Short mmCIF file of C-alpha atoms and ligand atoms in Angstrom, two decimals:
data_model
loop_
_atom_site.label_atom_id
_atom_site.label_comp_id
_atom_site.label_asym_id
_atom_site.label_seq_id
_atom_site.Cartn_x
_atom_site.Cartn_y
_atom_site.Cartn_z
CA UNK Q 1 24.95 21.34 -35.81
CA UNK Q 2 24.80 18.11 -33.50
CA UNK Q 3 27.77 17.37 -31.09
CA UNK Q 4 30.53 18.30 -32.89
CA UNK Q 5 32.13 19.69 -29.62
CA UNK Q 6 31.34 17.05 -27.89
CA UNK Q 7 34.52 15.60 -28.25
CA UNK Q 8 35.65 13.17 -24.91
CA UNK Q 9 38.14 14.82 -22.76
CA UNK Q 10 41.58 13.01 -22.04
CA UNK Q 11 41.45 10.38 -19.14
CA UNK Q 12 43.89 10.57 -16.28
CA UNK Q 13 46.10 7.90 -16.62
CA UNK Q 14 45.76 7.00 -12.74
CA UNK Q 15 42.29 5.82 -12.42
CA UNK Q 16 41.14 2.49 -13.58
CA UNK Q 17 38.08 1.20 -12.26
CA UNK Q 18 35.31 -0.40 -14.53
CA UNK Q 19 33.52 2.80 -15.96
CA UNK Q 20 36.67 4.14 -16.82
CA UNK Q 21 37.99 1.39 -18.97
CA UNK Q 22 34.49 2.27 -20.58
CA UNK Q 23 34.61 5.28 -21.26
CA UNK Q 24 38.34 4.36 -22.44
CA UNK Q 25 36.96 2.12 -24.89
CA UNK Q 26 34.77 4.85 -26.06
CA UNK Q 27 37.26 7.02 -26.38
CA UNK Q 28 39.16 5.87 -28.41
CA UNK Q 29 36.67 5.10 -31.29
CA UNK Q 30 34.84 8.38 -30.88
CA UNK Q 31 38.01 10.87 -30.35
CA UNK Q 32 37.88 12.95 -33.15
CA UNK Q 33 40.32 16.18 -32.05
CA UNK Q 34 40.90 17.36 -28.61
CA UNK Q 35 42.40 20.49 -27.62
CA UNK Q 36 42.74 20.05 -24.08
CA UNK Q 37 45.96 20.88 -22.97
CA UNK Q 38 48.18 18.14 -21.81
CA UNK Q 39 48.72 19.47 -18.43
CA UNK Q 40 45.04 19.42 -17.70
CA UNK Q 41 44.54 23.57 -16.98
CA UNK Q 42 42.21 25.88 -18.03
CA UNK Q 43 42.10 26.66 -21.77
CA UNK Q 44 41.91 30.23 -22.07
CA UNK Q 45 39.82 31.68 -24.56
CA UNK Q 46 40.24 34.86 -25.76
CA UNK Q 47 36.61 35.11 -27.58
CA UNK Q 48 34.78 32.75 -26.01
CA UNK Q 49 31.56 34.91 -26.90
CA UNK Q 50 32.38 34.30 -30.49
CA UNK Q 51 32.90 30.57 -30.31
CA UNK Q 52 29.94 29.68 -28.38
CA UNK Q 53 27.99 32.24 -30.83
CA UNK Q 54 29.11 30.35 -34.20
CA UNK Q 55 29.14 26.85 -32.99
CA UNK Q 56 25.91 26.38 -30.97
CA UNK Q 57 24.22 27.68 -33.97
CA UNK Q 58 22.09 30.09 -32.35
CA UNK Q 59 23.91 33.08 -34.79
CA UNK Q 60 26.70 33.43 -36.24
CA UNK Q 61 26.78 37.07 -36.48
CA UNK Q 62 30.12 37.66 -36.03
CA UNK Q 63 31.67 34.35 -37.79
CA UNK Q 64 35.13 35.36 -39.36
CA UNK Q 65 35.26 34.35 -43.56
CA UNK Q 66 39.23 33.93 -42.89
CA UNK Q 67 38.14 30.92 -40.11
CA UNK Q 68 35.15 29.15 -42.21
CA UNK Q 69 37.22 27.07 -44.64
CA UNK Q 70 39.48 25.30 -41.86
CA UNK Q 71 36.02 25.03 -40.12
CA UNK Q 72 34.62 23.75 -42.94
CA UNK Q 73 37.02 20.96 -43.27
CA UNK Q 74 36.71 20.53 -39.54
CA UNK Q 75 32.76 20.23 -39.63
CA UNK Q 76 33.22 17.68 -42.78
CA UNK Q 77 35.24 15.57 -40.85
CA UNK Q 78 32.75 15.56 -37.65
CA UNK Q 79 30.20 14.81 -40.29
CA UNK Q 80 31.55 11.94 -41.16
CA UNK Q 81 33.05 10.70 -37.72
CA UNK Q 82 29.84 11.31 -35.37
CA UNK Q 83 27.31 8.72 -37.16
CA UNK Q 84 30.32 6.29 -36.70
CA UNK Q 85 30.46 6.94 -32.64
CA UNK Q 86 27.14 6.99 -32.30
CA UNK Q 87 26.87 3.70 -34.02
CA UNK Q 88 29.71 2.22 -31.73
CA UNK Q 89 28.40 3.72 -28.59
CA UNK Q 90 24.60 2.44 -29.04
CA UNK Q 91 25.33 -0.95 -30.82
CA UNK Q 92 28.39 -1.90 -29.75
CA UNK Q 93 27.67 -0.51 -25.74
CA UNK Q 94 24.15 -0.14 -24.70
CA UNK Q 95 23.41 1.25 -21.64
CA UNK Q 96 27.08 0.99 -20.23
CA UNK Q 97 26.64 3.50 -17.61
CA UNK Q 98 23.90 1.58 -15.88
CA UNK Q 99 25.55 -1.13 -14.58
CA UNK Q 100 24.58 -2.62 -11.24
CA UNK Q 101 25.63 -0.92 -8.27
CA UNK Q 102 28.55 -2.47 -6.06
CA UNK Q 103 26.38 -3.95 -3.92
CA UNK Q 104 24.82 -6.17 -6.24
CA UNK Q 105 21.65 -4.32 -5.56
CA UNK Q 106 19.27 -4.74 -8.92
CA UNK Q 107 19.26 -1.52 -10.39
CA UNK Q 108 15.89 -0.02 -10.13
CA UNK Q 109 16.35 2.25 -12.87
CA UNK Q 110 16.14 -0.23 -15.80
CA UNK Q 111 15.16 1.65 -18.73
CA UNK Q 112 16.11 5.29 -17.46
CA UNK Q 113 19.82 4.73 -18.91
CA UNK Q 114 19.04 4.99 -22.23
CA UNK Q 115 18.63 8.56 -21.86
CA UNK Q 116 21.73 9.16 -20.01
CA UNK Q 117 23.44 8.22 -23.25
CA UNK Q 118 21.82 10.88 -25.35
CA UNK Q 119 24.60 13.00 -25.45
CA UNK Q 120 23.90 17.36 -24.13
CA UNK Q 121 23.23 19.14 -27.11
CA UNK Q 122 22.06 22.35 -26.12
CA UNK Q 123 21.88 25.99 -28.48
CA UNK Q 124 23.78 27.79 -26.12
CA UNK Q 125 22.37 31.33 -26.06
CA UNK Q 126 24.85 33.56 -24.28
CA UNK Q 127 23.25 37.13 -23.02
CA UNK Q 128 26.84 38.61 -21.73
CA UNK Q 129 29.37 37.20 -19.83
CA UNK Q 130 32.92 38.51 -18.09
CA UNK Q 131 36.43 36.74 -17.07
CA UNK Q 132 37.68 39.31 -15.40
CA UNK Q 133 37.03 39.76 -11.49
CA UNK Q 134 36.48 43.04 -10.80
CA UNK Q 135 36.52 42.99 -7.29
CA UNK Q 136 39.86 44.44 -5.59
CA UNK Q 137 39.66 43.31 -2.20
CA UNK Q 138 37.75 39.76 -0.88
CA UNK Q 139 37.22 39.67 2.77
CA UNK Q 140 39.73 42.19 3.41
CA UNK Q 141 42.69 40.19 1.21
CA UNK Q 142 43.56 41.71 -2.11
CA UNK Q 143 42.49 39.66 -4.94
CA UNK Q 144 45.92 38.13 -5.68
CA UNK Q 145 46.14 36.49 -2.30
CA UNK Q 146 43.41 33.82 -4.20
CA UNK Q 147 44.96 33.23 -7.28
CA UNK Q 148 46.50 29.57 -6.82
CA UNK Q 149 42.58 28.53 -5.81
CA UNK Q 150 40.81 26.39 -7.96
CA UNK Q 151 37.94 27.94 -9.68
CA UNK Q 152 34.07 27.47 -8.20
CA UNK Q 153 31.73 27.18 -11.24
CA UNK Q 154 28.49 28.07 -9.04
CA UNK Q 155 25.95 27.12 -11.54
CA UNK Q 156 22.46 28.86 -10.69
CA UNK Q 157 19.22 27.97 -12.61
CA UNK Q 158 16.62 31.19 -12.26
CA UNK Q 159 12.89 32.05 -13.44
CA UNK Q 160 11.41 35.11 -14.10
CA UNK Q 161 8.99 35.64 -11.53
CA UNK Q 162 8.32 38.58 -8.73
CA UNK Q 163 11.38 37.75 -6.65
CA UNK Q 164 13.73 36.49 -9.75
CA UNK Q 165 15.93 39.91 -8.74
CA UNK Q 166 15.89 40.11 -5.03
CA UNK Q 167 16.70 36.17 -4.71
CA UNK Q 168 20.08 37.02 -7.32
CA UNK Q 169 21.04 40.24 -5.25
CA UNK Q 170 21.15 38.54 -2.44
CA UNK Q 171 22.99 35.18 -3.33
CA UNK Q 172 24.89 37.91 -5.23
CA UNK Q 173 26.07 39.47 -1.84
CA UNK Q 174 26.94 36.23 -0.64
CA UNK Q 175 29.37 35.19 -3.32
CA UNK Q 176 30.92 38.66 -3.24
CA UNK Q 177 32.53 36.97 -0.14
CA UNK Q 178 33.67 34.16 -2.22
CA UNK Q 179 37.41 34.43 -4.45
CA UNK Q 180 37.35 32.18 -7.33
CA UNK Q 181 34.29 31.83 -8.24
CA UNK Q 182 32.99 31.96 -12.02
CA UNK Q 183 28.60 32.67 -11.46
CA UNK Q 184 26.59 31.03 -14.51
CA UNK Q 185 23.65 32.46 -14.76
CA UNK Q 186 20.79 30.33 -16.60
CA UNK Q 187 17.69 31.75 -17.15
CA UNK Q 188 14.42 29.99 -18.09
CA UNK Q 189 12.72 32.81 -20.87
CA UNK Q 190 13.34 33.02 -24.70
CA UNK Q 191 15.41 36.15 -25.07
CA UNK Q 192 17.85 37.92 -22.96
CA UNK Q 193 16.58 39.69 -20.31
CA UNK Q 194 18.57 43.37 -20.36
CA UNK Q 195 18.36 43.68 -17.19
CA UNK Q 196 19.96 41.52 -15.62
CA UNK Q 197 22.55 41.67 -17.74
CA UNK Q 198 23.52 44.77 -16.44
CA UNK Q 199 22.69 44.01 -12.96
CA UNK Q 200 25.46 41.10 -12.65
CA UNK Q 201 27.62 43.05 -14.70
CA UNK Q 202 27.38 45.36 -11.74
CA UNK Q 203 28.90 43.26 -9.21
CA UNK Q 204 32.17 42.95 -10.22
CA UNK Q 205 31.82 38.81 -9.88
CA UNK Q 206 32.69 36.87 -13.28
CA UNK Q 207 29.66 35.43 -14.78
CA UNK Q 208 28.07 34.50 -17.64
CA UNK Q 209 24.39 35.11 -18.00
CA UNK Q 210 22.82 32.60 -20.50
CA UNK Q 211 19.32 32.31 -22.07
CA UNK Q 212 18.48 28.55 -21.53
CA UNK Q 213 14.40 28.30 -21.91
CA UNK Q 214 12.98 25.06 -21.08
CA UNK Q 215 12.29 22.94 -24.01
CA UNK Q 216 8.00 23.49 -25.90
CA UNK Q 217 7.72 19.66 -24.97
CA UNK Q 218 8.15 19.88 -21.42
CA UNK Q 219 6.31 22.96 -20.42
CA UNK Q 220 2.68 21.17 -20.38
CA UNK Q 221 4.15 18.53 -18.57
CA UNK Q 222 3.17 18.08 -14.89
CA UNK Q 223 5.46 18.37 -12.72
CA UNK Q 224 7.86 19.98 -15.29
CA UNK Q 225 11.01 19.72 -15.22
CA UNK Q 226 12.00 23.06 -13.72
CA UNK Q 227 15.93 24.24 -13.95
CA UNK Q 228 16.90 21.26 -16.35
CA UNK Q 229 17.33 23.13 -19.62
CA UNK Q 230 19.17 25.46 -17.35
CA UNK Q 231 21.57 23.60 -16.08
CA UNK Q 232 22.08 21.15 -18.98
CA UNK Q 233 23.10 24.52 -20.74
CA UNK Q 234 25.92 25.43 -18.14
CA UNK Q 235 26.87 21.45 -18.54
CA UNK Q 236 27.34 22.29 -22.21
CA UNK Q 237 28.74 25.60 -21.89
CA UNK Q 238 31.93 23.98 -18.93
CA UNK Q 239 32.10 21.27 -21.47
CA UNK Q 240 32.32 23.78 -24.45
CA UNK Q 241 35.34 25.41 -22.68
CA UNK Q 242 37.01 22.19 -22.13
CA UNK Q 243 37.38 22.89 -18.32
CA UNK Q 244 39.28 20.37 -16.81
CA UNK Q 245 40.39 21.95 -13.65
CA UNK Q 246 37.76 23.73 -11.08
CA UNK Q 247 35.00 22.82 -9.23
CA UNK Q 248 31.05 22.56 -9.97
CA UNK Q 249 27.92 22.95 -7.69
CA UNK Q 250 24.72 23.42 -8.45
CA UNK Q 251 23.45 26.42 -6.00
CA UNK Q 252 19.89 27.71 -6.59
CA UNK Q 253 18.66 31.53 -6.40
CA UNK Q 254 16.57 30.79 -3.18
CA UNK Q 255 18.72 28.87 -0.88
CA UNK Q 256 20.85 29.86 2.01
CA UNK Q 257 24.83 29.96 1.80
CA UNK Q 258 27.17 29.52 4.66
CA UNK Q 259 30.59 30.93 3.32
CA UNK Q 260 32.40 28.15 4.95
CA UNK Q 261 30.90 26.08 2.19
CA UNK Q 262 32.82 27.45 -0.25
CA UNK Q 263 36.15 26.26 1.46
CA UNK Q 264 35.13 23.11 2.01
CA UNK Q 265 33.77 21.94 -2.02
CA UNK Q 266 36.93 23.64 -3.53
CA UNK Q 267 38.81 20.77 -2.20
CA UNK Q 268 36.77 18.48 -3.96
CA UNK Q 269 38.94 15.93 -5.42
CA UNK Q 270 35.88 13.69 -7.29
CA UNK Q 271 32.40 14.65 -5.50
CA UNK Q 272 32.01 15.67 -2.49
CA UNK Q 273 28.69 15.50 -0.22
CA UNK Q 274 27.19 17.29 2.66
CA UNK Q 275 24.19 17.53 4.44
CA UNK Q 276 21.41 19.86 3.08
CA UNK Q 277 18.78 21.75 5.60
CA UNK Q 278 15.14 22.33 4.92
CA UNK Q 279 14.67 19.80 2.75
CA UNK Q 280 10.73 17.75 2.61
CA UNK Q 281 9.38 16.49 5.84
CA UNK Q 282 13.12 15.61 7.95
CA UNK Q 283 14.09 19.12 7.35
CA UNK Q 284 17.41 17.41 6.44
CA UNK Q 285 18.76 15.30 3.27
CA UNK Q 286 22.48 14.20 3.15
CA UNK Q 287 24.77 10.78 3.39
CA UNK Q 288 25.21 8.94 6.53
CA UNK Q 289 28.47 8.65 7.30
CA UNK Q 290 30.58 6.07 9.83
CA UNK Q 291 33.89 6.10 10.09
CA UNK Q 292 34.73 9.14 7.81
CA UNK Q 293 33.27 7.16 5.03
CA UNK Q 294 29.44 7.53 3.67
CA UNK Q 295 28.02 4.38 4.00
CA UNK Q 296 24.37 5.35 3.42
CA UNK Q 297 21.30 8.45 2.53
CA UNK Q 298 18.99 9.97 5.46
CA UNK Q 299 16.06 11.37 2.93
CA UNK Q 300 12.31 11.03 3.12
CA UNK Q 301 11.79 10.41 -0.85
CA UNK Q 302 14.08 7.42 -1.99
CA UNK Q 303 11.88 6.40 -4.91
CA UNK Q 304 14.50 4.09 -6.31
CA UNK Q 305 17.62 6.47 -6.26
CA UNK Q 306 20.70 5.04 -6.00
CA UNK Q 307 21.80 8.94 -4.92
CA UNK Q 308 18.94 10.20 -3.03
CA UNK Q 309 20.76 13.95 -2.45
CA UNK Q 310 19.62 17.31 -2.96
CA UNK Q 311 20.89 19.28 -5.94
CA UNK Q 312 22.78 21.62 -3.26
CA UNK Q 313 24.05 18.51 -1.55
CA UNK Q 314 27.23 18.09 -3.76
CA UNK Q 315 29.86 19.42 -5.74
CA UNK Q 316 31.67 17.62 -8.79
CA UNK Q 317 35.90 18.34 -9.11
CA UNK Q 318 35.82 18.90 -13.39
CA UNK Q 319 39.18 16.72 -13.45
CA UNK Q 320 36.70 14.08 -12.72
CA UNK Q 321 33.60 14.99 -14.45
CA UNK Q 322 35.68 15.39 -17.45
CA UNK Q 323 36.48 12.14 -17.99
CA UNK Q 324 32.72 11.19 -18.32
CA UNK Q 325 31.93 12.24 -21.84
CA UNK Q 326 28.07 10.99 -21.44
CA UNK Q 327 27.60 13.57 -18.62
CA UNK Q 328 24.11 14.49 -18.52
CA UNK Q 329 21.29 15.53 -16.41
CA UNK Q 330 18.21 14.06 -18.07
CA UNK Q 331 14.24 15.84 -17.91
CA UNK Q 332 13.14 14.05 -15.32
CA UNK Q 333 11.63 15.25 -12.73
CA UNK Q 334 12.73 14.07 -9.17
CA UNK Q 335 15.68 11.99 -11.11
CA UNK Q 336 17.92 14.98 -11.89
CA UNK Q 337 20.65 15.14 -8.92
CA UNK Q 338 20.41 11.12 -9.29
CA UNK Q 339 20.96 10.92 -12.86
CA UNK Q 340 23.32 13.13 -13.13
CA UNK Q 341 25.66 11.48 -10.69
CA UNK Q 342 25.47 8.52 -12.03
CA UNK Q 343 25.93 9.80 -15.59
CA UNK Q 344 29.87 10.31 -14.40
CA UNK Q 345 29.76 7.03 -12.72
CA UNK Q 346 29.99 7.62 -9.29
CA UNK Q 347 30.60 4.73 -6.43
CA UNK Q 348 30.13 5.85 -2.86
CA UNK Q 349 33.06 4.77 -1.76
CA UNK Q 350 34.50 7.66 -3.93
CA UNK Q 351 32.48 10.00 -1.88
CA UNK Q 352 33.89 13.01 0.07
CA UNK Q 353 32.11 13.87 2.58
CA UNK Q 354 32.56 17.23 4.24
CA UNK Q 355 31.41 19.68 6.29
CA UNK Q 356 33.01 17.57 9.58
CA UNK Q 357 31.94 14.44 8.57
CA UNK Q 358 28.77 15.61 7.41
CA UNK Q 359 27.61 17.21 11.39
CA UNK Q 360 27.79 20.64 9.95
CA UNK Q 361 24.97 22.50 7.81
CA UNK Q 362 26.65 24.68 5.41
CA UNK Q 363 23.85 25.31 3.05
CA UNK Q 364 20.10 25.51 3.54
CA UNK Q 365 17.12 24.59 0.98
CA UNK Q 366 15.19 28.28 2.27
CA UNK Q 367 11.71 29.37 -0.34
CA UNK Q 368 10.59 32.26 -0.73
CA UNK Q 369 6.78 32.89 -1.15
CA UNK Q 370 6.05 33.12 -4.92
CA UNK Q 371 3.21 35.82 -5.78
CA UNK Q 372 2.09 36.93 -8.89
CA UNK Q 373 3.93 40.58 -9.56
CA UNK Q 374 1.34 42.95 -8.24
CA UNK Q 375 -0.40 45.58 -10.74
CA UNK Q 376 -0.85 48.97 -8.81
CA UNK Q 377 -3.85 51.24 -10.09
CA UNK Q 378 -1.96 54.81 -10.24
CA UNK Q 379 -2.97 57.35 -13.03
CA UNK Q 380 -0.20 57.16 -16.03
CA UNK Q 381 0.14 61.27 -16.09
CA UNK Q 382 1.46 61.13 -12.97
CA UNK Q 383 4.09 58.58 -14.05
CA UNK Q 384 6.54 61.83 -14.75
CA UNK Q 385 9.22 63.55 -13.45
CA UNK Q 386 7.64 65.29 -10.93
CA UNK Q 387 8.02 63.11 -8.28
CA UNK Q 388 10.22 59.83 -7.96
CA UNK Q 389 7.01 57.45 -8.72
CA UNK Q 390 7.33 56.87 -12.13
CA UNK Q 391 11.06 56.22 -12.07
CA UNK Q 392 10.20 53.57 -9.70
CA UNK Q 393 7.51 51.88 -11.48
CA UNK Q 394 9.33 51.72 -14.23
CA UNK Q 395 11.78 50.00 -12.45
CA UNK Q 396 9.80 47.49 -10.76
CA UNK Q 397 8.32 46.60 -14.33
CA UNK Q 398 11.59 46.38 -15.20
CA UNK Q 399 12.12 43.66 -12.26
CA UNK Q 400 9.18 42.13 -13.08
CA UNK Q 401 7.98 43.05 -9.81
CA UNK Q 402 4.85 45.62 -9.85
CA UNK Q 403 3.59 47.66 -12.40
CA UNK Q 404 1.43 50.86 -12.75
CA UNK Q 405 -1.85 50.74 -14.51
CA UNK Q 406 -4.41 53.22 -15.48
CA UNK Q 407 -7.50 51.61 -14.93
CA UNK Q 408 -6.34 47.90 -13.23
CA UNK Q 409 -5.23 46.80 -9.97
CA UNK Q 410 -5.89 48.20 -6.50
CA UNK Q 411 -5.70 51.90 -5.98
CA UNK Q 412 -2.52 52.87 -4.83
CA UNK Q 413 -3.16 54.65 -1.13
CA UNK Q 414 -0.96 57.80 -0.73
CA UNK Q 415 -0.92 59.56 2.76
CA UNK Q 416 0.28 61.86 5.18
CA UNK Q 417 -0.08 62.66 8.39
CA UNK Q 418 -2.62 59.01 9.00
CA UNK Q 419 -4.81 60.42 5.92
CA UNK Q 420 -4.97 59.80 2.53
CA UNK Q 421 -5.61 62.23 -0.09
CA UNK Q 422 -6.41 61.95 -3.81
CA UNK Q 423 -3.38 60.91 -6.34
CA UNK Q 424 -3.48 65.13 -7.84
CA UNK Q 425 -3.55 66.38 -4.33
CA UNK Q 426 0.27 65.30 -3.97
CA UNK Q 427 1.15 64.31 -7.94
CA UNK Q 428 -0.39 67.22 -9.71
C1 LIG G 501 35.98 12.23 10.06
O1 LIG G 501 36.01 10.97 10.65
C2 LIG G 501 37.25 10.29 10.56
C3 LIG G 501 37.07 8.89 11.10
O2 LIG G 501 36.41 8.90 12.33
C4 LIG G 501 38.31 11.08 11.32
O3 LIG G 501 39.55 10.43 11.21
C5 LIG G 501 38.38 12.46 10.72
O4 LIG G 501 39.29 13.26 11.45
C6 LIG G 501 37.02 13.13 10.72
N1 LIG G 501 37.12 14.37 9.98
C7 LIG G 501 36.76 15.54 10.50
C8 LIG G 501 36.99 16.72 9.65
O5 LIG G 501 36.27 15.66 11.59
#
């Protein structure tokens, strides 16, 4: 089923610049239904599980008969509506969004705007997901003492490789620190991976774990597009909950978290920027400002972009983003943090910067060493009861860290005293 839920959130009435009388224009040809709620808060959903199931078309397992007739008048009115607003949008406005930048600067991305209009249409494939915070106490306050905070939406884009679990258990520990804060999980494989399922269930943080595999077409290419599909699926999935009130960023499995960052993007009122450490050959990437106003980039790859930031480098307020229906984040390599802000039309003058005028470095751009998970020669009738070995090699294989094999891999070494002694001497 194409967009039908992408249906164009309600503008604020207060903001009037040229994108927005856009997007304006847009709307009002392509609104079909919105159920936002006038007062611009979070629409809760009581089976969001079963929405997101039925109407990304993955399966519909669990699809209600009593619901499917109003749905089916709903669908054959979509039907009908969306070739219309797609006809508007690409005929009528072509490459809207891509308008020169405010300094009269030509844009150097001529061409790439076309496929910022090609509206998110990801199968949303949801593995498990939770509401509720489990946690009772957050730095030593009870849980309540948070509640009038607007909601972080830390979006994190993972792999399965060696250190795919070690990298989440510790950003995990870090964001146990932080109140308010909804984790989605994306992860880059077909199915759902069980485990980790139950490890974020585990921590007590509300998350949503989501199987978001990067598209056949992409996987040859070189340099792929690594974390797109990912994150393009928790685009779809805030946009699928009609979130209008909260607070984005984009925080990868491997980087480093101060906690005071978390404080300063939840005031974000539109997007908000901050320096990012680690990053290329300046160890650094993030606006210059003067005056409390960014007036410029410090990063050693411009190529062309007109937002030359890392993906950690900002956070997006959803009152804002919401207003963009054309949000995207495009496969393209190198292009992603660029495209994507200007996909909600950002000027710089709207920028926030934070983190004391951008002097501060609240979040760093650390890598861990990738290595292929190790394969441990260790005979299989050992892998028993009798000692705690095969419990944890079945973990690790679980992890995808190590395995035990019968006949591959180096032969595991087992000691005692500075000697080592056959595998029976201490298994059998
Ligand atoms: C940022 O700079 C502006 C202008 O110099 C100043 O007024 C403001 O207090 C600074 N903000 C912080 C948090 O230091």
């Amino acid at each position: 089923m194409p967009s039908a839920h992408y249906q164009p959130l309600e503008l604020r009435a207060d903001d009037n610049d040229e994108d927005d009388l856009l997007e304006e224009g847009l709307l009002e040809h392509c609104t079909i239904e919105t159920d936002v709620q006038p007062n611009g808060r979070i629409r809760y959903h009581p089976q969001p599980v079963d929405e997101l199931r039925s109407i990304g078309g993955m399966t519909a397992p669990r699809f209600s008969r009593a619901a499917s007739s109003g749905m089916r008048r709903f669908l054959f009115v979509t039907l009908i509506l969306l070739p219309i607003c797609f006809l508007i949008y690409f005929v009528i406005s072509p490459q809207s969004q891509d308008s020169e930048d405010a300094d009269g600067d030509v844009d150097p991305h001529n061409g790439i705007g076309n496929t910022i209009g090609i509206a998110l249409n990801e199968p949303l494939h949801i593995c498990s997901e939770r509401y509720e915070d489990h946690r009772l106490y957050i730095d030593d306050k009870p849980r309540s003492a948070y509640a009038q905070l607007p909601v972080i939406y830390f979006v994190t884009p993972t792999y399965p490789r060696r250190e795919q679990i070690p990298e989440l258990i510790r950003l995990a520990y870090t964001l146990l620190h932080v109140p308010r804060l909804h984790w989605l999980v994306a992860n880059d494989r077909e199915g759902c991976d069980n485990f980790l399922d139950m490890q974020l269930n585990g921590f007590g943080i509300p998350y949503t774990h989501m199987a978001s595999p990067m598209p056949r077409e992409y996987r040859k290419v070189k340099p792929a597009p690594r974390g797109v599909a990912n994150r393009r699926a928790a685009l779809q999935w805030l946009h699928q909950h009609n979130l209008t009130n909260g607070i984005l960023y984009f925080g990868d499995d491997d980087n480093t978290y101060d906690l005071r960052l978390f404080s300063e993007i939840r005031q974000t009122q539109r997007v908000s920027m901050f320096p990012v450490g680690l990053i290329a050959e300046y160890a650094i990437s993030g606006p210059v400002v003067r005056d409390g106003k960014v007036v410029a980039f410090l990063d050693s790859w411009v190529a062309g972009r007109r937002w030359p930031v890392d993906m950690a480098g900002f956070a997006v307020s959803l009152s804002y983003m919401s207003q963009y229906p054309n949000v995207n984040m495009p496969y393209k390599p190198g292009y992603e943090e660029d495209l994507f802000l200007r996909s909600i039309g950002l000027r710089i003058e709207q920028i926030e910067p934070r983190g004391k005028n951008c002097t501060e470095i609240l979040v760093w751009h650390t890598q861990t060493k990738n290595k292929k998970s190790a394969v441990v020669r260790l005979e299989n009738r050992f892998m028993d009861e009798r000692s705690n070995l095969g419990a944890l090699f079945r973990l690790l294989e679980r992890m995808g860290v190590a395995r035990a094999s019968d006949t591959e891999g180096l032969l595991a070494t087992i000691s005692k005293n500075g000697k080592s002694k056959t595998h029976s001497y201490f298994l059998n």
